[in-house]
Coordinates of C-alpha atoms in Angstrom, one line a residue:
Chain K
M1 CA 0.0 0.1 -0.1
I2 CA 2.6 2.7 1.1
R3 CA 5.0 1.2 -1.3
D4 CA 2.4 1.8 -4.1
M5 CA 1.9 5.1 -3.1
M6 CA 5.7 5.9 -2.7
G7 CA 6.0 4.5 -6.3
R8 CA 3.2 6.7 -7.8
I9 CA 4.7 9.8 -6.1
Y10 CA 8.1 8.7 -7.7
R11 CA 6.6 8.3 -11.1
N12 CA 4.9 11.4 -11.0
F13 CA 8.1 13.3 -9.9
K14 CA 10.0 11.5 -12.6
G15 CA 7.4 12.3 -15.2
E16 CA 6.4 15.7 -14.2
I17 CA 9.6 17.4 -12.7
L18 CA 12.8 15.5 -13.9
V19 CA 11.9 15.3 -17.7
L20 CA 11.8 19.0 -17.9
P21 CA 15.0 20.9 -17.2
G22 CA 13.4 24.1 -16.3
R23 CA 11.6 22.5 -13.4
T24 CA 14.6 20.1 -12.5
L25 CA 16.8 23.3 -12.1
A26 CA 13.8 25.3 -10.3
L27 CA 14.1 22.1 -7.9
L28 CA 17.8 22.2 -7.5
V29 CA 17.8 26.2 -6.9
G30 CA 15.0 25.7 -4.2
L31 CA 16.9 22.6 -2.5
A32 CA 20.1 24.7 -2.5
I33 CA 18.4 27.9 -0.8
F34 CA 16.5 25.5 1.4
I35 CA 20.1 23.8 2.8
A36 CA 21.9 27.3 2.7
P37 CA 20.8 28.3 6.0
L38 CA 21.9 25.1 7.8
L39 CA 25.4 25.6 6.4
T40 CA 25.9 29.2 7.1
R41 CA 24.5 30.9 10.4
D42 CA 25.3 34.2 8.6
I43 CA 22.3 36.7 9.9
Y44 CA 22.9 38.7 6.8
I45 CA 22.5 35.6 4.3
L46 CA 19.6 34.5 6.3
R47 CA 18.2 38.0 6.1
I48 CA 18.4 37.9 2.3
I49 CA 16.9 34.6 2.0
T50 CA 13.7 35.4 4.0
L51 CA 13.4 38.9 2.1
T52 CA 13.6 37.0 -1.2
S53 CA 11.0 34.9 -0.2
I54 CA 8.8 37.7 0.9
F55 CA 9.3 39.5 -2.0
A56 CA 8.8 36.5 -4.6
V57 CA 5.3 36.4 -3.2
F58 CA 4.8 40.0 -3.6
A59 CA 6.0 40.0 -7.2
A60 CA 3.9 36.9 -7.9
S61 CA 0.8 38.6 -6.7
W62 CA 1.4 41.7 -9.0
D63 CA 2.0 39.1 -11.7
L64 CA -1.6 37.5 -11.1
L65 CA -3.4 40.9 -11.0
S66 CA -1.4 42.7 -13.8
G67 CA 0.2 39.9 -16.0
F68 CA -2.8 37.7 -16.0
V69 CA -5.8 39.7 -15.6
G70 CA -4.3 42.7 -17.4
Q71 CA -5.2 45.6 -15.0
L72 CA -1.9 47.2 -14.8
N73 CA -1.5 48.1 -11.1
L74 CA 1.1 50.8 -10.5
G75 CA 0.2 50.9 -6.6
H76 CA 0.6 47.5 -5.9
A77 CA 2.7 48.7 -2.5
L78 CA -0.7 49.5 -1.3
F79 CA -1.7 46.1 -0.5
F80 CA 1.9 45.4 1.2
G81 CA 1.8 48.6 3.1
V82 CA -2.1 48.3 4.3
A83 CA -1.3 44.6 5.7
A84 CA 2.0 45.9 7.3
Y85 CA 0.5 48.7 9.2
T86 CA -2.7 47.0 9.9
S87 CA -0.6 44.0 11.5
A88 CA 1.7 46.1 13.3
M89 CA -0.6 48.1 14.9
L90 CA -3.0 45.2 15.9
N91 CA 0.3 43.8 17.2
L92 CA 1.4 46.8 19.1
Y93 CA -1.8 48.1 20.5
L94 CA -4.0 45.1 20.9
K95 CA -1.3 42.6 21.6
L96 CA -2.4 40.2 19.2
P97 CA 0.3 37.5 18.3
P98 CA 1.7 37.5 14.6
L99 CA -0.5 34.5 13.8
L100 CA -3.4 36.3 14.2
T101 CA -2.4 39.7 12.8
I102 CA -0.5 38.6 9.7
P103 CA -4.1 37.0 8.3
L104 CA -5.9 40.0 9.5
G105 CA -3.5 42.4 8.1
A106 CA -4.2 40.2 4.6
I107 CA -7.9 40.6 5.1
A108 CA -7.5 44.3 5.6
A109 CA -5.5 44.4 2.0
V110 CA -8.3 42.3 0.5
A111 CA -10.6 45.0 1.8
A112 CA -8.3 47.7 0.2
G113 CA -8.4 45.5 -3.0
L114 CA -12.4 45.8 -2.9
A115 CA -12.0 49.6 -2.0
I116 CA -10.2 50.6 -4.8
G117 CA -11.1 48.0 -7.2
I118 CA -15.1 48.9 -7.2
P119 CA -14.5 52.7 -8.2
C120 CA -11.4 51.8 -10.4
L121 CA -12.8 49.1 -12.4
R122 CA -14.9 51.8 -14.3
L123 CA -11.7 52.9 -15.6
K124 CA -10.0 50.9 -18.5
G125 CA -6.1 50.5 -19.3
Q126 CA -4.0 53.4 -18.7
Y127 CA -6.4 55.4 -16.7
L128 CA -7.1 52.3 -14.1
S129 CA -3.2 52.3 -13.8
L130 CA -3.0 56.0 -12.9
A131 CA -5.7 55.6 -10.6
T132 CA -4.2 52.8 -8.7
L133 CA -0.8 54.7 -8.7
A134 CA -2.6 57.5 -6.6
F135 CA -3.9 55.2 -3.7
P136 CA -0.7 54.3 -1.8
I137 CA 0.4 58.0 -1.9
I138 CA -2.9 59.3 -0.7
L139 CA -2.7 56.5 1.9
K140 CA 1.0 57.8 2.9
G141 CA -0.4 61.2 3.4
V142 CA -3.1 59.7 5.8
V143 CA -0.3 57.9 7.7
Y144 CA 1.6 61.4 7.9
I145 CA -1.4 63.1 9.3
F146 CA -2.2 60.3 12.2
K147 CA 1.1 60.8 13.5
Q148 CA 0.2 59.7 17.2
Y149 CA -0.8 56.2 15.9
T150 CA 1.3 55.5 13.0
G151 CA 4.4 57.1 14.0
G152 CA 4.7 59.2 10.9
E153 CA 8.0 59.1 9.0
L154 CA 9.2 56.7 11.9
G155 CA 6.5 54.3 11.6
V156 CA 5.3 51.6 13.8
S157 CA 8.1 50.1 15.6
G158 CA 8.7 47.8 18.5
I159 CA 6.0 45.0 17.4
S160 CA 6.9 41.4 18.3
R161 CA 9.2 39.1 16.3
L162 CA 7.9 36.4 14.2
A163 CA 9.7 33.5 15.9
G164 CA 12.5 32.9 18.4
S165 CA 15.5 32.9 16.1
R166 CA 16.6 34.1 12.8
L167 CA 16.9 30.5 11.4
A168 CA 13.2 29.7 12.2
E169 CA 12.0 33.1 10.6
C170 CA 13.9 32.1 7.5
Y171 CA 12.4 28.8 7.4
I172 CA 9.2 29.9 7.9
A173 CA 9.5 32.6 5.2
L174 CA 10.7 30.2 2.8
L175 CA 7.9 27.3 3.4
L176 CA 5.3 30.3 3.3
G177 CA 7.1 31.7 0.1
V178 CA 7.2 28.4 -1.8
S179 CA 3.7 27.4 -0.9
L180 CA 2.0 30.8 -1.8
C181 CA 3.9 30.9 -5.1
L182 CA 2.8 27.3 -5.9
L183 CA -0.8 28.4 -5.0
I184 CA -0.8 31.3 -7.0
W185 CA 0.7 29.3 -10.1
K186 CA -1.9 26.7 -9.5
I187 CA -4.9 29.3 -9.7
T188 CA -3.5 31.0 -12.9
D189 CA -3.1 27.2 -14.3
S190 CA -6.7 26.5 -13.4
K191 CA -10.0 27.3 -15.2
L192 CA -10.1 30.3 -13.3
G193 CA -6.7 31.3 -14.8
L194 CA -8.4 30.6 -18.2
I195 CA -11.0 33.1 -17.6
F196 CA -8.0 35.7 -16.3
H197 CA -6.1 35.1 -19.6
A198 CA -9.5 35.9 -21.5
I199 CA -10.0 39.4 -19.7
R200 CA -6.5 40.4 -20.5
E201 CA -6.6 39.4 -24.1
D202 CA -10.1 40.9 -25.0
E203 CA -12.5 41.9 -22.5
I204 CA -15.5 42.7 -24.8
A205 CA -15.2 39.1 -26.3
A206 CA -15.0 37.6 -22.9
R207 CA -18.3 39.6 -22.0
A208 CA -20.0 38.2 -25.0
S209 CA -19.0 34.5 -24.1
G210 CA -21.1 35.0 -20.9
I211 CA -18.4 36.0 -18.5
N212 CA -19.0 38.5 -15.8
T213 CA -15.7 40.4 -16.3
T214 CA -16.5 42.9 -13.5
A215 CA -16.9 40.3 -11.1
Y216 CA -13.6 38.4 -11.9
K217 CA -11.7 41.5 -12.3
L218 CA -12.8 42.4 -8.6
L219 CA -11.9 38.7 -7.6
A220 CA -8.4 39.1 -9.0
F221 CA -7.9 42.5 -7.2
C222 CA -8.8 40.7 -3.9
L223 CA -6.7 37.7 -4.8
S224 CA -3.9 39.8 -5.6
G225 CA -4.4 41.9 -2.4
L226 CA -4.5 38.7 -0.2
F227 CA -1.1 37.4 -1.1
A228 CA 0.6 40.7 -1.1
G229 CA -1.1 41.3 2.1
I230 CA 0.3 38.1 3.5
A231 CA 3.8 39.2 2.1
G232 CA 3.2 42.6 3.7
G233 CA 2.2 41.4 7.4
F234 CA 5.3 38.9 7.2
Y235 CA 7.6 41.7 6.2
A236 CA 6.3 44.0 9.0
H237 CA 6.8 41.4 11.7
Y238 CA 10.2 40.2 10.1
M239 CA 11.6 43.9 10.3
R240 CA 9.4 44.6 13.5
L241 CA 8.4 47.8 11.7
A242 CA 5.8 49.2 9.5
G243 CA 6.8 52.3 7.9
P244 CA 5.9 54.6 5.1
S245 CA 8.6 53.2 2.7
M246 CA 6.3 50.2 2.4
L247 CA 3.8 52.4 0.7
D248 CA 6.3 53.9 -1.6
V249 CA 6.0 54.3 -5.2
M250 CA 9.4 52.7 -5.4
L251 CA 8.3 49.2 -3.9
S252 CA 5.5 49.3 -6.4
F253 CA 7.7 49.6 -9.2
Q254 CA 10.0 46.9 -7.7
A255 CA 7.4 44.7 -8.3
I256 CA 6.9 45.5 -11.7
I257 CA 10.7 45.5 -12.6
W258 CA 11.2 42.0 -10.9
T259 CA 8.4 40.7 -12.7
I260 CA 8.9 41.9 -16.3
F261 CA 12.6 41.0 -15.5
G262 CA 11.7 37.5 -14.9
G263 CA 9.0 37.2 -17.5
I264 CA 5.4 38.6 -17.1
A265 CA 2.2 36.5 -17.1
T266 CA 4.0 33.5 -15.8
V267 CA 4.2 33.2 -12.0
Y268 CA 7.7 31.5 -12.0
G269 CA 8.8 34.5 -14.0
A270 CA 8.1 36.9 -11.2
V271 CA 9.8 34.3 -8.7
T272 CA 12.9 34.0 -11.0
G273 CA 13.0 37.9 -11.2
V274 CA 13.2 38.3 -7.6
V275 CA 15.7 35.1 -6.8
I276 CA 18.1 36.6 -9.3
L277 CA 17.9 40.7 -8.8
F278 CA 17.2 40.9 -5.2
P279 CA 20.3 38.9 -3.9
L280 CA 22.3 40.7 -6.7
M281 CA 21.2 44.1 -5.5
E282 CA 22.3 43.1 -1.8
V283 CA 25.7 41.9 -3.1
M284 CA 25.8 45.4 -4.9
R285 CA 25.6 47.2 -1.6
A286 CA 29.5 46.6 -1.4
F287 CA 29.9 49.1 -4.3
P288 CA 27.1 51.9 -3.4
E289 CA 28.5 54.3 -6.2
I290 CA 27.7 52.1 -9.0
R291 CA 24.9 50.1 -7.5
M292 CA 21.8 51.8 -9.4
L293 CA 23.9 52.3 -12.5
F294 CA 24.7 48.6 -12.4
F295 CA 21.0 47.8 -11.8
A296 CA 19.8 50.1 -14.6
V297 CA 22.3 48.8 -17.1
T298 CA 21.5 45.0 -16.2
I299 CA 17.9 45.6 -16.8
V300 CA 18.3 47.5 -20.0
I301 CA 20.8 44.7 -21.5
V302 CA 18.6 41.9 -20.4
L303 CA 15.4 43.1 -21.6
R304 CA 17.1 44.1 -24.8
F305 CA 18.2 40.5 -25.5
M306 CA 15.3 38.9 -23.7
P307 CA 12.3 41.1 -24.3
E308 CA 10.0 38.5 -22.7
G309 CA 12.1 38.0 -19.5
V310 CA 14.7 35.9 -18.5
A311 CA 12.7 32.7 -17.6
P312 CA 10.8 32.2 -20.8
W313 CA 13.9 33.1 -22.6
F314 CA 15.9 30.4 -20.9
L315 CA 13.1 27.9 -21.0
D316 CA 12.9 28.4 -24.7
R317 CA 16.6 27.5 -25.0
V318 CA 16.3 24.3 -22.8
E319 CA 12.7 23.1 -23.6
K320 CA 11.0 22.6 -27.1
E321 CA 7.2 22.6 -27.8
C322 CA 5.9 19.9 -29.3
P323 CA 4.4 21.1 -32.6
R324 CA 1.7 18.5 -32.5
C325 CA 0.4 18.2 -28.8
K326 CA 2.2 21.4 -27.7
E327 CA 3.8 19.3 -24.7
R328 CA 7.2 20.8 -23.5
N329 CA 10.0 18.6 -23.9
A330 CA 13.9 18.7 -22.8
F331 CA 16.0 20.2 -25.8
T332 CA 17.8 16.8 -25.7
R333 CA 14.9 14.5 -26.8
R334 CA 14.5 13.6 -30.5
N335 CA 10.9 12.6 -30.1
C336 CA 8.0 14.2 -28.1
R337 CA 7.6 12.6 -24.8
V338 CA 3.9 12.2 -25.2
C339 CA 2.9 11.9 -28.8
R340 CA 6.4 10.6 -30.3
T341 CA 6.4 13.2 -33.1
L342 CA 9.8 14.2 -34.4
L343 CA 11.2 17.3 -32.6
I344 CA 14.6 17.8 -34.3
A345 CA 14.0 20.2 -37.2
G346 CA 14.3 17.3 -39.7
K347 CA 13.3 17.9 -43.4
E348 CA 9.4 17.2 -43.1
V349 CA 9.1 19.3 -40.1
S350 CA 11.2 22.2 -40.1
A351 CA 9.1 24.6 -42.0
G352 CA 6.3 23.9 -39.7
T353 CA 7.8 24.2 -36.3
E354 CA 10.0 27.3 -37.0
G355 CA 6.9 29.8 -36.3
Q356 CA 5.3 27.9 -33.4
T357 CA 8.5 27.6 -31.1
G358 CA 8.5 31.4 -30.0
H359 CA 5.5 33.1 -28.5
P360 CA 3.5 35.3 -31.0
T361 CA 4.3 39.0 -30.3
D362 CA 1.9 41.6 -31.4
Chain H
M1 CA -51.1 33.2 -28.8
K2 CA -47.8 32.2 -28.3
K3 CA -45.6 34.4 -26.0
E4 CA -43.2 36.5 -28.3
F5 CA -39.8 34.9 -28.4
F6 CA -37.7 38.0 -29.4
Q7 CA -39.0 41.3 -30.2
V8 CA -37.2 44.9 -31.0
E9 CA -39.5 47.9 -30.8
G10 CA -38.6 51.5 -31.8
L11 CA -34.8 50.8 -31.2
T12 CA -32.8 54.0 -31.9
K13 CA -29.1 54.7 -31.7
K14 CA -27.6 58.0 -32.5
F15 CA -23.7 58.5 -32.7
G16 CA -23.6 62.3 -32.5
G17 CA -25.5 63.7 -35.4
L18 CA -25.5 60.2 -37.4
T19 CA -28.5 58.0 -36.5
A20 CA -27.4 54.6 -37.1
V21 CA -30.5 52.7 -36.0
D22 CA -33.8 54.5 -36.5
H23 CA -36.8 53.4 -34.7
V24 CA -36.3 49.8 -35.7
S25 CA -38.9 47.4 -34.8
F26 CA -39.1 43.7 -35.7
A27 CA -39.7 40.4 -34.2
V28 CA -38.2 36.9 -34.7
H29 CA -39.9 33.6 -33.9
R30 CA -38.0 30.6 -32.4
D31 CA -38.5 28.7 -35.4
E32 CA -37.1 30.8 -38.0
V33 CA -33.9 32.1 -39.4
V34 CA -34.0 35.7 -40.2
G35 CA -31.5 37.3 -42.6
L36 CA -30.6 40.9 -42.1
I37 CA -29.2 42.8 -45.0
G38 CA -28.3 46.0 -46.4
P39 CA -25.8 48.2 -47.7
N40 CA -22.5 49.1 -46.0
G41 CA -23.2 51.6 -43.1
A42 CA -27.0 50.5 -42.9
G43 CA -26.7 49.9 -39.1
K44 CA -26.8 46.2 -39.1
S45 CA -23.7 45.6 -37.0
T46 CA -24.8 48.2 -34.7
L47 CA -28.4 46.8 -34.2
V48 CA -26.5 43.5 -33.4
K49 CA -24.2 45.1 -31.0
I50 CA -27.0 46.7 -29.2
I51 CA -29.0 43.4 -29.0
M52 CA -25.8 41.9 -27.5
G53 CA -25.5 44.7 -25.1
I54 CA -22.1 46.0 -26.1
L55 CA -23.8 49.3 -27.1
K56 CA -26.3 51.0 -25.4
P57 CA -29.4 52.2 -27.2
D58 CA -30.7 55.8 -26.9
S59 CA -34.7 54.5 -26.9
G60 CA -36.7 51.7 -27.6
S61 CA -37.0 48.2 -26.1
I62 CA -36.0 44.6 -26.8
R63 CA -37.7 41.7 -25.2
F64 CA -36.5 38.0 -25.1
Q65 CA -39.0 35.7 -23.9
G66 CA -41.1 38.2 -22.5
K67 CA -38.1 39.9 -20.6
E68 CA -36.9 43.2 -21.1
I69 CA -33.1 42.9 -22.0
R70 CA -32.2 46.6 -22.8
G71 CA -29.6 47.9 -20.4
K72 CA -28.6 44.7 -19.2
N73 CA -24.9 43.5 -19.1
P74 CA -23.4 41.7 -22.2
W75 CA -22.9 38.7 -20.0
D76 CA -26.2 38.6 -18.4
I77 CA -27.8 38.6 -22.1
V78 CA -25.6 35.7 -22.8
N79 CA -26.6 33.8 -19.9
M80 CA -30.3 34.4 -20.9
G81 CA -29.6 32.6 -24.1
I82 CA -28.7 35.1 -26.8
A83 CA -25.3 34.5 -28.2
G84 CA -23.7 36.2 -31.1
T85 CA -20.5 36.6 -33.1
F86 CA -18.2 39.6 -34.1
Q87 CA -18.0 40.8 -37.5
N88 CA -14.6 41.7 -37.0
T89 CA -13.4 38.2 -35.1
R90 CA -12.1 38.8 -31.5
P91 CA -10.4 35.8 -30.3
F92 CA -8.4 35.5 -27.4
R93 CA -5.0 35.9 -29.4
R94 CA -2.5 34.3 -27.2
M95 CA -4.8 31.2 -26.1
P96 CA -5.0 28.0 -27.7
I97 CA -8.3 27.5 -29.7
I98 CA -9.8 25.2 -27.3
A99 CA -9.2 27.5 -24.6
N100 CA -11.0 30.3 -26.3
V101 CA -14.0 27.9 -26.6
M102 CA -13.7 26.8 -22.8
V103 CA -14.1 30.2 -21.7
A104 CA -17.6 30.3 -23.0
C105 CA -18.1 27.0 -21.7
L106 CA -17.1 28.4 -18.3
A107 CA -19.8 30.8 -18.3
P108 CA -23.0 30.3 -16.1
R109 CA -24.9 29.1 -19.1
G110 CA -22.3 27.1 -20.5
R111 CA -22.4 25.0 -17.3
R112 CA -26.0 24.9 -16.3
R113 CA -26.6 21.4 -16.8
G114 CA -24.6 20.8 -14.0
E115 CA -21.6 20.1 -15.9
W116 CA -18.9 21.7 -13.8
V117 CA -15.2 22.0 -15.0
K118 CA -14.3 18.6 -15.5
R119 CA -16.2 18.1 -18.8
V120 CA -15.6 21.5 -19.9
E121 CA -12.6 20.5 -22.2
A122 CA -14.9 17.9 -23.7
K123 CA -17.6 20.2 -24.5
A124 CA -15.5 22.7 -25.9
K125 CA -13.8 20.0 -28.2
D126 CA -17.4 19.1 -29.5
A127 CA -18.1 22.9 -30.4
L128 CA -14.9 23.0 -32.2
E129 CA -16.0 19.8 -33.9
F130 CA -19.2 21.2 -34.9
A131 CA -17.4 24.1 -36.2
G132 CA -15.1 22.1 -38.1
I133 CA -11.6 23.4 -36.8
S134 CA -11.0 20.4 -34.0
D135 CA -7.7 19.5 -35.6
L136 CA -6.5 22.9 -34.7
A137 CA -7.5 22.6 -31.0
L138 CA -4.0 23.4 -29.5
E139 CA -2.8 25.9 -31.9
P140 CA -2.9 29.8 -30.6
A141 CA -5.7 31.6 -32.0
A142 CA -3.1 34.2 -33.5
H143 CA -2.0 31.5 -35.9
L144 CA -5.6 31.0 -37.4
S145 CA -6.6 32.3 -41.0
H146 CA -9.5 34.5 -41.1
G147 CA -11.9 31.8 -42.3
D148 CA -11.0 29.7 -39.3
L149 CA -11.3 32.7 -36.9
K150 CA -14.9 32.9 -38.3
R151 CA -15.5 29.4 -37.3
L152 CA -14.0 30.0 -33.9
E153 CA -16.4 32.8 -33.4
I154 CA -19.3 30.3 -34.2
A155 CA -17.8 27.8 -32.0
R156 CA -17.7 30.4 -29.2
A157 CA -21.1 31.5 -29.5
I158 CA -22.6 28.0 -29.6
A159 CA -20.7 26.4 -26.6
T160 CA -23.1 28.5 -24.6
E161 CA -26.1 26.6 -26.0
P162 CA -27.9 29.7 -27.1
E163 CA -31.7 29.9 -27.8
L164 CA -31.2 33.0 -30.2
L165 CA -28.1 32.8 -32.0
I166 CA -26.9 36.1 -34.0
L167 CA -24.2 35.7 -36.8
D168 CA -22.6 38.7 -38.1
E169 CA -21.3 38.1 -41.5
P170 CA -20.5 34.2 -40.8
F171 CA -19.5 33.6 -44.6
G172 CA -17.0 36.4 -44.8
G173 CA -13.6 34.9 -45.9
L174 CA -14.8 31.6 -46.6
N175 CA -14.3 29.9 -50.1
P176 CA -17.3 28.5 -51.7
V177 CA -16.9 25.1 -50.4
E178 CA -16.6 26.2 -46.9
T179 CA -19.4 28.5 -47.2
E180 CA -21.7 25.5 -48.1
L181 CA -20.5 23.3 -45.4
L182 CA -21.0 26.0 -42.9
A183 CA -24.6 26.8 -44.4
K184 CA -25.2 23.1 -43.8
S185 CA -24.3 23.4 -40.3
I186 CA -26.2 26.3 -39.7
R187 CA -29.3 24.6 -41.0
R188 CA -28.5 21.8 -38.7
L189 CA -28.0 23.8 -35.7
H190 CA -31.5 25.6 -36.5
R191 CA -33.2 22.2 -36.6
G192 CA -31.8 21.1 -33.2
G193 CA -30.4 18.1 -31.6
R194 CA -27.2 17.0 -29.8
F195 CA -23.8 17.5 -31.4
G196 CA -21.7 15.3 -28.8
R197 CA -22.3 17.2 -25.5
L198 CA -23.7 20.2 -27.0
H199 CA -27.3 20.4 -27.1
S200 CA -29.6 22.5 -29.1
E201 CA -33.3 22.6 -28.9
G202 CA -33.6 24.5 -32.2
M203 CA -32.5 28.0 -32.1
G204 CA -33.8 31.1 -33.5
M205 CA -31.2 32.8 -35.6
I206 CA -30.5 36.4 -37.1
I207 CA -27.7 36.2 -39.7
I208 CA -26.1 39.3 -41.1
E209 CA -24.5 38.8 -44.5
H210 CA -23.4 40.1 -47.8
K211 CA -23.1 37.0 -49.7
L212 CA -26.8 37.4 -50.6
S213 CA -27.1 34.1 -53.0
E214 CA -25.8 32.0 -49.9
L215 CA -28.1 33.8 -47.6
M216 CA -31.2 33.4 -49.4
K217 CA -30.8 29.6 -49.3
I218 CA -30.8 29.2 -45.5
V219 CA -33.1 32.0 -44.1
D220 CA -37.0 31.9 -43.9
R221 CA -37.5 35.8 -43.8
V222 CA -35.3 38.8 -44.8
I223 CA -35.0 42.2 -43.2
V224 CA -33.7 44.8 -45.2
L225 CA -32.0 47.8 -43.4
H226 CA -30.9 51.2 -45.2
F227 CA -29.9 54.0 -43.3
G228 CA -31.0 52.7 -40.1
Q229 CA -34.6 52.2 -41.1
I230 CA -36.3 48.8 -42.3
I231 CA -37.1 49.4 -45.9
A232 CA -38.6 45.9 -46.5
T233 CA -39.3 42.5 -44.8
G234 CA -40.4 39.3 -46.4
T235 CA -39.6 36.0 -47.8
P236 CA -36.2 35.8 -49.8
Q237 CA -38.0 35.7 -53.2
E238 CA -40.1 38.7 -52.2
I239 CA -37.0 40.6 -51.3
V240 CA -35.0 39.8 -54.4
E241 CA -38.0 41.4 -56.5
N242 CA -38.6 44.3 -54.1
P243 CA -37.7 47.8 -55.8
A244 CA -37.0 49.5 -52.9
V245 CA -34.3 47.0 -52.0
I246 CA -32.8 47.0 -55.5
E247 CA -32.7 50.9 -55.3
A248 CA -31.1 50.8 -51.8
Y249 CA -28.2 48.5 -53.1
L250 CA -27.7 49.6 -56.7
G251 CA -29.3 53.1 -56.6
K252 CA -31.7 54.4 -58.8
E253 CA -30.1 53.9 -62.3
G254 CA -29.6 50.1 -61.5
A255 CA -33.2 49.7 -60.9

């Protein structure tokens, strides 16, 4: 019985993960990050790993709303900040434990999603983006006004720690990050994700297919707010601070840069972007004079040669799409692993496959 | 007397100074296929967009099975049983064709027979089969030719199992053989029955078309629109011989 189950898990593992280089690599990197904290107790490395997993969730939640549903949100920090402040203030004034304040903060972020979603969804395209850009700035103003509760520029500090040790915090963040990113990926891969794609591609056609696009867009705002909110609450408890920088325009743009760098409308792209860029920028703190220049040049060069982002570019190199059944295959294979179609550009398939391997751009 | 199936009364739509649809009134019975013709700019597509809820009319009423649908949201109208296609096809370009149709199957009406997500894919496949593009099911819509996109539109519309189907130039871009096949499918859809997992209880139809010779073969009644007004209604035979229609299409000299 148990042998049977183990056998099935092993076969699924082999058939779903090991056959694709992209997934294998993701698994290896994931394992390396999981083991790293055990090998080094350096607080600084633990901090980088923790923050990377928090921001991976944040970037993936932006991707869910803006990449998949196409509602370009330029004020994503709103969700992060609302959750961070809610968690921090609940913890400081009501003495609630982090286990309660983080979910409550996330609920506050969902409420924020509803609050900006309902009025903003009357707007489309750039107008929606501009409206979303305004909300975190407004909230920042509010934070400065109610100084006695929010601490103004200094923020809410002195809140309780997430866990006893830095190592425990790091592992909690890692587990949470991995499971939330997988959950977001699962959502986008489901039937709900199909509707999200359709709304981005052509909203009027989606309506004419009987989809209540307003309700689904609102749902996307709430889901995105939920995940960004969990990340925000977590961040506040990890830093033991909720400050106005969490509502900053820069933080919103960080999510956008990470996601576009990694590959938009693919959850793994957002995660890749954070995993590459965030530690890289931490390392660059050793050279403060050229840090931002290096950042800008990297982004420009990468997007010049990989306009779809790092992750899709890499996957296109190591994986091939079967022209017949559209299953992905390792670049080493001659035949498709599902339908046995010849993959190597032979005489009879070369003409047909050329246009189909890349993503159509328009 | 039987309750009216679909009725439009005094429908008017103005774009600035231009009256695109001018006090149009007509009715469609469940058991008929109605052709809607008229020269370019006559207001046919505008009329259809108003019925589908994409444009809001200035005045008039649209009743479907005894209920007013004017001013309702497009998705509510689809879920009541009116589905339409677009003249300029609007596929979800980067999605596979089967996914395009699955979106319609995921609408409340598409799954009202208790078919929840599991069988959505099979049902979408049947709609593609009916439209004759099931062999392209996994290609992204961006790779399709114009004729296949027309068929995709039809597959997406029938996936919601409508009771009134509105086709805006279904034959545009099809060659004669394809046109004949599609005409046959449309008649079959109108008679009703089961197509795999798709049910049709025999749907009323409104077809806009420029290929008049093809249209006349499949419709029971024709409505002619000119400058937003109905200038003639009748059987295909009557319409072909109607001097007002000939004048609208060819001008006074041609008559």
